[in-house]
Amino acid sequence: MTQHLADIETIVWIQTSFLGDIVLSTAAFNALKAEAPHIRQVLITTPIGKAALKDHPSIDEVVVFDKGGKSFWQASRAVKQSCSSLDKSTTVILQAHRSFRSSLLSLRLGFQRITYGETSLSWNAQTVSRVASLHESARIGLLLEPLGVSREAICKARMSLPKSMNEHLSKRLLPLNRPLIGVAPGSVWGTKRWPAEKYGDLVKKALDAGQSVVLLGSGGEREQADIVSNMVGDHDQFLNLVGKTNLDDLRYLIPSLDVLVCNDSSPIHYGSAFGVPTLAIFGATVPAMGFGPRAMGSRVVDIPIGEVPCRPCSDHGPKVCPLEHFQCMRKIDTDAVFVTLQQMIDENSPQSLLAANRRNE
C-alpha cells in the first residue's frame, strides 16, 4: 500500500490531541520537510492546534476539525470538503492521534493511511509499532518510517517565532531583571499539578534570590495563579499573566525566558520546542512515558517510584488521587525544587555556557 516519498504529493496529518502533543508533532513535520520538501503537508487539528502552529514553516495548510463545537458528522463533513481536491493516488494520511474519533475521520476521508498498531480501527491501515521507550516526539515521527524516512532523521520539536514582536508584552517584560523565570502552575489533570501553595513558596524563594518571575497559564488556571499571587503580594519583579495571553503570545514569551518551571503539561513541550531549559515537576506520571523535557539543560524533579508505590497511576494522571493521599506531589519539597532551579540558572548563565563551549572545542 505504502508509496515512496518521491511518489507522494500530499501528506495529511491527523493530530487532534492535547496542545502538548500537537507541539511535539512539529518534530515530524520538520523531518518530513527536510527529507521531501516537494511534499505538501496538510494538518487536520483542533482550533487550539491551529492557533498554536500559526505560520509554522513546515505546514502548508491547516484544516480545523472542531470536535468540541460540532457533532462528529458536521465536523468531519467540513474536513472532507476541505480535502476533496486531493488526489487519492498521491495522498497519504499519517494518523498521529489514536482515538476512535480520529480513526473514523481517517476512514471517512478515504486516503491511504499509516498509523499505530494500537490505534482504534487500524484494520485497513499500514501500522507501525508505537515504541514505548521513545520520547513522544520520536514516536510521532515513526509514522514516517514506512515512507523511507530513517528514525535517525527525526529532529526535535521546533516552533516558529512570531513574525512581529508583541510590543505590549515587550513593555511589560522590560522592567523585569535577569534571570527571568517562567512559572506555569496549571494542568488539565489535577494529579499533574504540584500544589499551588508550593509554587507560591518557590516563587517567593526565587524573588528573594534576585530572580524575576512571570506566571503563565490559561484562563482556566486562574485559581492556582491567584493562590500564588496572593502569597507573593506586590513585587516589582513578579508579573502574573495567567489568563491574559493567547497562544501567539506564548511564542514570544517562552523564548524570552531563562528557565521555565512547570508540571507534566503542554508548557514542557513549548520549552522543548524553543530550546528553553525546563524544570519539570512530575507526580502521577513519569518521564519514561515519553513526555519529559528535551531542551538542553532541563531537569526533572519527582519522587522515586519505590517511595510512592502507586506511582505512576495512569497515562494522563487522573483528576484526583485515586487513593486520596496525593503523596506523589505532596512529598516533593519546595527547597529541593528551588535548589534544582538555582543549579539550572548557574549552569545556563553566560559564563557557564561559555565554559561548556570551550570544553566542547
CSV table of C-alpha atoms in Angstrom, one decimal:
chain,number,residue,atom,x,y,z
A,1,MET,CA,0.0,0.0,0.0
A,2,THR,CA,2.7,2.5,1.0
A,3,GLN,CA,4.4,4.6,-1.6
A,4,HIS,CA,7.8,6.1,-1.5
A,5,LEU,CA,8.2,9.8,-0.8
A,6,ALA,CA,9.0,10.6,-4.4
A,7,ASP,CA,5.6,9.4,-5.5
A,8,ILE,CA,3.6,11.3,-2.8
A,9,GLU,CA,2.3,14.8,-3.4
A,10,THR,CA,0.4,15.4,-0.1
A,11,ILE,CA,0.7,14.1,3.4
A,12,VAL,CA,-2.4,14.7,5.6
A,13,TRP,CA,-1.5,14.7,9.3
A,14,ILE,CA,-4.3,14.0,11.7
A,15,GLN,CA,-3.3,15.3,15.1
A,16,THR,CA,-6.3,16.4,17.2
A,17,SER,CA,-4.9,15.5,20.7
A,18,PHE,CA,-3.9,17.8,23.5
A,19,LEU,CA,-1.9,21.0,22.9
A,20,GLY,CA,1.4,19.5,24.1
A,21,ASP,CA,1.0,16.5,21.6
A,22,ILE,CA,0.4,19.0,18.8
A,23,VAL,CA,3.5,20.9,19.6
A,24,LEU,CA,5.6,17.7,19.8
A,25,SER,CA,4.3,16.7,16.3
A,26,THR,CA,6.4,19.6,14.9
A,27,ALA,CA,9.5,17.3,15.0
A,28,ALA,CA,7.9,15.0,12.5
A,29,PHE,CA,6.6,17.9,10.3
A,30,ASN,CA,10.2,19.3,10.2
A,31,ALA,CA,11.7,15.9,9.5
A,32,LEU,CA,9.4,15.3,6.5
A,33,LYS,CA,10.1,18.9,5.2
A,34,ALA,CA,13.8,18.2,5.3
A,35,GLU,CA,13.5,14.8,3.6
A,36,ALA,CA,10.9,15.7,1.0
A,37,PRO,CA,10.4,19.4,0.5
A,38,HIS,CA,8.2,18.8,-2.5
A,39,ILE,CA,5.5,17.2,-0.4
A,40,ARG,CA,2.6,19.4,0.6
A,41,GLN,CA,1.8,18.9,4.3
A,42,VAL,CA,-1.8,19.4,5.4
A,43,LEU,CA,-2.6,19.3,9.1
A,44,ILE,CA,-6.0,18.4,10.4
A,45,THR,CA,-6.2,19.6,14.0
A,46,THR,CA,-8.3,21.4,16.6
A,47,PRO,CA,-8.9,25.2,16.8
A,48,ILE,CA,-6.3,25.5,19.5
A,49,GLY,CA,-3.9,23.5,17.4
A,50,LYS,CA,-4.4,25.9,14.5
A,51,ALA,CA,-3.6,28.9,16.8
A,52,ALA,CA,-0.5,27.2,18.3
A,53,LEU,CA,1.0,26.4,14.9
A,54,LYS,CA,0.3,29.7,13.2
A,55,ASP,CA,2.9,30.4,10.5
A,56,HIS,CA,4.7,27.1,11.1
A,57,PRO,CA,7.1,26.8,8.1
A,58,SER,CA,6.6,23.1,7.6
A,59,ILE,CA,2.8,23.1,7.3
A,60,ASP,CA,1.2,24.3,4.1
A,61,GLU,CA,-2.4,24.2,5.1
A,62,VAL,CA,-4.3,23.7,8.4
A,63,VAL,CA,-7.8,22.2,8.3
A,64,VAL,CA,-9.8,22.6,11.5
A,65,PHE,CA,-11.6,19.6,13.0
A,66,ASP,CA,-13.9,21.3,15.5
A,67,LYS,CA,-14.6,18.2,17.6
A,68,GLY,CA,-15.8,20.2,20.5
A,69,GLY,CA,-18.1,22.7,18.8
A,70,LYS,CA,-20.0,20.5,16.4
A,71,SER,CA,-21.2,16.9,16.0
A,72,PHE,CA,-18.7,14.4,14.6
A,73,TRP,CA,-20.6,14.2,11.3
A,74,GLN,CA,-20.8,18.0,10.9
A,75,ALA,CA,-17.1,18.5,11.7
A,76,SER,CA,-16.0,15.6,9.5
A,77,ARG,CA,-18.1,16.8,6.6
A,78,ALA,CA,-16.3,20.1,6.7
A,79,VAL,CA,-12.9,18.4,6.8
A,80,LYS,CA,-13.9,16.1,3.9
A,81,GLN,CA,-14.9,19.1,1.8
A,82,SER,CA,-11.6,20.8,2.5
A,83,CYS,CA,-9.7,17.7,1.4
A,84,SER,CA,-11.9,16.9,-1.6
A,85,SER,CA,-9.4,18.2,-4.2
A,86,LEU,CA,-6.6,15.9,-3.1
A,87,ASP,CA,-5.6,13.0,-5.4
A,88,LYS,CA,-6.2,9.7,-3.7
A,89,SER,CA,-3.4,8.1,-5.6
A,90,THR,CA,-0.8,10.5,-4.3
A,91,THR,CA,-2.1,11.4,-0.8
A,92,VAL,CA,-1.3,9.5,2.4
A,93,ILE,CA,-2.8,10.1,5.8
A,94,LEU,CA,-0.4,9.9,8.8
A,95,GLN,CA,-2.7,9.5,11.8
A,96,ALA,CA,-0.9,10.5,14.9
A,97,HIS,CA,-3.9,10.6,17.2
A,98,ARG,CA,-5.1,7.1,18.1
A,99,SER,CA,-8.7,7.8,19.2
A,100,PHE,CA,-11.8,6.1,17.8
A,101,ARG,CA,-13.0,9.5,16.5
A,102,SER,CA,-9.8,10.3,14.6
A,103,SER,CA,-9.9,6.8,13.1
A,104,LEU,CA,-13.5,7.4,11.9
A,105,LEU,CA,-12.3,10.7,10.4
A,106,SER,CA,-9.5,8.9,8.6
A,107,LEU,CA,-11.9,6.3,7.2
A,108,ARG,CA,-14.3,8.9,6.0
A,109,LEU,CA,-11.6,10.8,4.1
A,110,GLY,CA,-10.7,7.5,2.3
A,111,PHE,CA,-7.0,8.0,1.6
A,112,GLN,CA,-4.2,5.5,2.2
A,113,ARG,CA,-3.3,5.6,5.9
A,114,ILE,CA,-0.4,4.9,8.2
A,115,THR,CA,-1.0,4.8,12.0
A,116,TYR,CA,0.0,2.8,15.0
A,117,GLY,CA,-0.9,-0.9,15.6
A,118,GLU,CA,-2.6,0.3,18.9
A,119,THR,CA,-4.9,2.7,17.1
A,120,SER,CA,-8.6,2.1,17.0
A,121,LEU,CA,-10.0,0.8,13.7
A,122,SER,CA,-6.5,0.2,12.3
A,123,TRP,CA,-7.5,-2.9,10.3
A,124,ASN,CA,-7.2,-1.2,6.8
A,125,ALA,CA,-4.1,0.8,7.6
A,126,GLN,CA,-0.4,0.2,7.4
A,127,THR,CA,0.8,0.2,11.0
A,128,VAL,CA,4.0,0.8,12.9
A,129,SER,CA,4.8,-0.1,16.5
A,130,ARG,CA,4.5,2.8,19.0
A,131,VAL,CA,7.8,2.1,20.8
A,132,ALA,CA,7.2,2.8,24.5
A,133,SER,CA,10.8,3.7,25.3
A,134,LEU,CA,11.0,6.6,22.8
A,135,HIS,CA,10.0,10.2,23.5
A,136,GLU,CA,6.6,11.1,22.2
A,137,SER,CA,8.1,13.4,19.5
A,138,ALA,CA,10.0,10.4,18.1
A,139,ARG,CA,7.0,8.1,18.4
A,140,ILE,CA,5.1,10.5,16.2
A,141,GLY,CA,8.0,10.5,13.7
A,142,LEU,CA,7.8,6.7,13.5
A,143,LEU,CA,4.8,7.2,11.2
A,144,LEU,CA,7.4,8.4,8.5
A,145,GLU,CA,9.4,5.2,8.6
A,146,PRO,CA,7.2,3.3,6.1
A,147,LEU,CA,7.8,6.1,3.7
A,148,GLY,CA,11.5,5.8,3.8
A,149,VAL,CA,12.4,8.4,6.4
A,150,SER,CA,15.0,6.9,8.8
A,151,ARG,CA,14.4,7.1,12.6
A,152,GLU,CA,17.7,9.0,13.0
A,153,ALA,CA,16.4,11.8,10.7
A,154,ILE,CA,13.6,12.7,13.1
A,155,CYS,CA,14.6,16.0,14.6
A,156,LYS,CA,13.5,17.8,17.8
A,157,ALA,CA,10.2,19.7,18.0
A,158,ARG,CA,10.5,23.2,16.8
A,159,MET,CA,8.0,26.1,16.9
A,160,SER,CA,8.3,29.2,14.7
A,161,LEU,CA,8.8,32.6,16.3
A,162,PRO,CA,6.1,35.2,15.7
A,163,LYS,CA,6.6,37.4,12.6
A,164,SER,CA,6.4,40.6,14.6
A,165,MET,CA,7.3,41.5,18.2
A,166,ASN,CA,4.4,41.9,20.6
A,167,GLU,CA,5.1,45.5,21.8
A,168,HIS,CA,2.6,45.3,24.7
A,169,LEU,CA,4.2,42.2,26.1
A,170,SER,CA,7.7,43.6,25.5
A,171,LYS,CA,6.9,46.7,27.6
A,172,ARG,CA,5.5,44.6,30.4
A,173,LEU,CA,8.6,42.3,30.5
A,174,LEU,CA,11.1,45.2,30.1
A,175,PRO,CA,11.2,46.1,33.9
A,176,LEU,CA,12.0,42.5,34.8
A,177,ASN,CA,15.6,41.7,35.5
A,178,ARG,CA,17.6,38.6,34.6
A,179,PRO,CA,17.4,35.7,35.2
A,180,LEU,CA,13.7,35.6,34.1
A,181,ILE,CA,11.9,32.5,35.3
A,182,GLY,CA,8.6,31.4,33.8
A,183,VAL,CA,6.3,29.5,36.1
A,184,ALA,CA,3.3,27.6,34.8
A,185,PRO,CA,1.5,26.0,37.8
A,186,GLY,CA,-1.6,24.6,35.9
A,187,SER,CA,-2.6,21.4,34.1
A,188,VAL,CA,-5.8,20.0,32.8
A,189,TRP,CA,-5.2,16.9,35.0
A,190,GLY,CA,-5.5,17.5,38.8
A,191,THR,CA,-2.9,14.9,39.8
A,192,LYS,CA,-0.3,16.5,37.5
A,193,ARG,CA,-0.4,19.8,39.5
A,194,TRP,CA,2.2,20.4,42.1
A,195,PRO,CA,0.1,22.2,44.8
A,196,ALA,CA,-0.3,25.9,44.2
A,197,GLU,CA,0.9,26.7,47.7
A,198,LYS,CA,4.2,25.0,46.9
A,199,TYR,CA,4.5,27.0,43.7
A,200,GLY,CA,3.9,30.1,45.8
A,201,ASP,CA,6.8,29.2,48.2
A,202,LEU,CA,9.0,28.6,45.2
A,203,VAL,CA,8.2,31.9,43.6
A,204,LYS,CA,8.9,33.7,46.9
A,205,LYS,CA,12.3,32.0,47.2
A,206,ALA,CA,13.2,32.9,43.6
A,207,LEU,CA,12.3,36.5,44.1
A,208,ASP,CA,14.2,36.7,47.4
A,209,ALA,CA,17.2,35.3,45.4
A,210,GLY,CA,17.1,38.2,43.0
A,211,GLN,CA,15.3,36.4,40.2
A,212,SER,CA,12.3,37.7,38.2
A,213,VAL,CA,9.2,35.6,37.8
A,214,VAL,CA,6.4,35.7,35.2
A,215,LEU,CA,3.4,33.5,35.9
A,216,LEU,CA,1.9,31.8,32.8
A,217,GLY,CA,-1.3,29.9,32.1
A,218,SER,CA,-4.7,29.9,30.6
A,219,GLY,CA,-7.9,31.5,31.9
A,220,GLY,CA,-8.9,28.2,33.4
A,221,GLU,CA,-5.9,28.2,35.6
A,222,ARG,CA,-6.6,31.4,37.5
A,223,GLU,CA,-7.4,29.6,40.7
A,224,GLN,CA,-3.8,28.3,41.0
A,225,ALA,CA,-2.4,31.6,39.9
A,226,ASP,CA,-4.4,33.6,42.4
A,227,ILE,CA,-3.1,31.4,45.2
A,228,VAL,CA,0.5,32.1,44.1
A,229,SER,CA,-0.1,35.8,43.6
A,230,ASN,CA,-1.7,36.2,47.0
A,231,MET,CA,1.3,34.5,48.6
A,232,VAL,CA,3.7,36.7,46.7
A,233,GLY,CA,1.9,40.0,47.2
A,234,ASP,CA,3.1,43.2,45.5
A,235,HIS,CA,6.6,42.8,44.0
A,236,ASP,CA,8.1,44.7,41.1
A,237,GLN,CA,9.9,41.6,39.8
A,238,PHE,CA,6.7,39.5,39.6
A,239,LEU,CA,4.3,39.5,36.7
A,240,ASN,CA,1.1,37.5,36.6
A,241,LEU,CA,0.0,36.9,33.0
A,242,VAL,CA,-2.3,33.9,33.7
A,243,GLY,CA,-5.4,34.3,31.5
A,244,LYS,CA,-4.0,37.4,29.9
A,245,THR,CA,-2.2,35.9,26.9
A,246,ASN,CA,-3.1,33.8,23.9
A,247,LEU,CA,-1.1,31.0,22.1
A,248,ASP,CA,0.5,33.5,19.8
A,249,ASP,CA,1.8,35.4,22.8
A,250,LEU,CA,3.5,32.2,24.1
A,251,ARG,CA,5.6,32.1,21.0
A,252,TYR,CA,7.1,35.4,22.1
A,253,LEU,CA,7.1,34.8,25.9
A,254,ILE,CA,8.6,31.3,26.1
A,255,PRO,CA,11.8,32.1,24.1
A,256,SER,CA,12.3,35.2,26.4
A,257,LEU,CA,12.7,33.0,29.5
A,258,ASP,CA,16.0,31.8,31.1
A,259,VAL,CA,14.2,28.9,32.8
A,260,LEU,CA,10.7,27.5,32.6
A,261,VAL,CA,9.2,25.7,35.7
A,262,CYS,CA,6.0,23.6,35.1
A,263,ASN,CA,4.2,20.4,35.6
A,264,ASP,CA,3.9,17.5,33.2
A,265,SER,CA,1.7,19.6,30.8
A,266,SER,CA,1.9,21.5,27.5
A,267,PRO,CA,4.4,24.2,28.7
A,268,ILE,CA,7.1,21.4,28.8
A,269,HIS,CA,6.8,21.0,25.1
A,270,TYR,CA,6.8,24.7,24.4
A,271,GLY,CA,10.1,24.8,26.3
A,272,SER,CA,11.5,21.9,24.3
A,273,ALA,CA,10.3,23.5,21.0
A,274,PHE,CA,12.1,26.8,21.8
A,275,GLY,CA,15.1,25.3,23.5
A,276,VAL,CA,14.4,26.8,26.9
A,277,PRO,CA,15.8,24.9,29.9
A,278,THR,CA,12.8,23.4,31.7
A,279,LEU,CA,12.4,22.3,35.3
A,280,ALA,CA,9.5,19.8,35.1
A,281,ILE,CA,7.7,18.5,38.2
A,282,PHE,CA,6.2,15.0,37.8
A,283,GLY,CA,3.7,13.4,40.1
A,284,ALA,CA,1.1,10.9,38.9
A,285,THR,CA,3.0,10.3,35.7
A,286,VAL,CA,6.7,9.6,34.9
A,287,PRO,CA,9.1,10.9,32.2
A,288,ALA,CA,9.6,7.3,31.0
A,289,MET,CA,6.1,7.6,29.4
A,290,GLY,CA,7.8,9.8,26.8
A,291,PHE,CA,6.7,13.3,27.6
A,292,GLY,CA,9.7,14.7,29.6
A,293,PRO,CA,11.5,18.0,28.7
A,294,ARG,CA,14.0,17.8,25.9
A,295,ALA,CA,15.7,21.2,25.9
A,296,MET,CA,19.4,21.2,26.8
A,297,GLY,CA,19.9,21.9,30.5
A,298,SER,CA,16.4,20.7,31.5
A,299,ARG,CA,15.8,18.8,34.8
A,300,VAL,CA,13.0,16.7,36.3
A,301,VAL,CA,12.1,16.7,40.0
A,302,ASP,CA,10.0,13.9,41.2
A,303,ILE,CA,9.6,11.3,44.0
A,304,PRO,CA,11.4,7.9,43.4
A,305,ILE,CA,8.8,5.3,42.3
A,306,GLY,CA,9.7,3.0,45.1
A,307,GLU,CA,8.9,5.7,47.7
A,308,VAL,CA,5.4,6.0,46.4
A,309,PRO,CA,4.5,2.5,45.1
A,310,CYS,CA,1.3,3.6,43.3
A,311,ARG,CA,3.2,5.9,41.0
A,312,PRO,CA,2.5,6.1,38.1
A,313,CYS,CA,-1.2,5.6,38.4
A,314,SER,CA,-2.3,6.4,34.8
A,315,ASP,CA,-1.1,7.7,31.4
A,316,HIS,CA,-2.5,11.1,31.8
A,317,GLY,CA,-2.9,11.4,35.6
A,318,PRO,CA,-6.5,11.3,36.9
A,319,LYS,CA,-8.4,14.4,38.1
A,320,VAL,CA,-7.9,13.4,41.7
A,321,CYS,CA,-5.7,10.9,43.6
A,322,PRO,CA,-7.4,7.5,43.5
A,323,LEU,CA,-6.0,6.7,46.9
A,324,GLU,CA,-6.7,10.2,48.3
A,325,HIS,CA,-3.2,10.9,49.7
A,326,PHE,CA,-1.6,12.5,46.7
A,327,GLN,CA,1.9,11.7,48.1
A,328,CYS,CA,3.5,11.8,44.7
A,329,MET,CA,3.2,15.6,44.6
A,330,ARG,CA,2.9,16.5,48.3
A,331,LYS,CA,6.2,14.8,49.1
A,332,ILE,CA,8.1,17.0,46.6
A,333,ASP,CA,9.8,19.5,48.8
A,334,THR,CA,9.9,23.2,47.8
A,335,ASP,CA,13.6,23.5,48.9
A,336,ALA,CA,14.6,20.7,46.6
A,337,VAL,CA,12.9,22.3,43.7
A,338,PHE,CA,14.5,25.6,44.4
A,339,VAL,CA,18.0,24.1,44.7
A,340,THR,CA,17.5,22.5,41.3
A,341,LEU,CA,16.2,25.8,39.9
A,342,GLN,CA,19.3,27.6,41.2
A,343,GLN,CA,21.6,24.9,39.7
A,344,MET,CA,19.9,25.3,36.3
A,345,ILE,CA,20.3,29.1,36.5
A,346,ASP,CA,24.0,28.7,37.3
A,347,GLU,CA,24.6,26.1,34.6
A,348,ASN,CA,22.8,28.2,32.0
A,349,SER,CA,24.4,31.5,32.9
A,350,PRO,CA,26.5,33.1,30.1
A,351,GLN,CA,29.7,32.2,32.0
A,352,SER,CA,28.7,28.5,32.2
A,353,LEU,CA,27.7,28.4,28.6
A,354,LEU,CA,31.0,29.8,27.5
A,355,ALA,CA,32.8,27.3,29.7
A,356,ALA,CA,30.7,24.5,28.2
A,357,ASN,CA,31.5,25.7,24.7
A,358,ARG,CA,35.2,25.7,25.5
A,359,ARG,CA,35.0,22.1,26.8
A,360,ASN,CA,33.4,21.0,23.5
A,361,GLU,CA,36.0,22.7,21.3
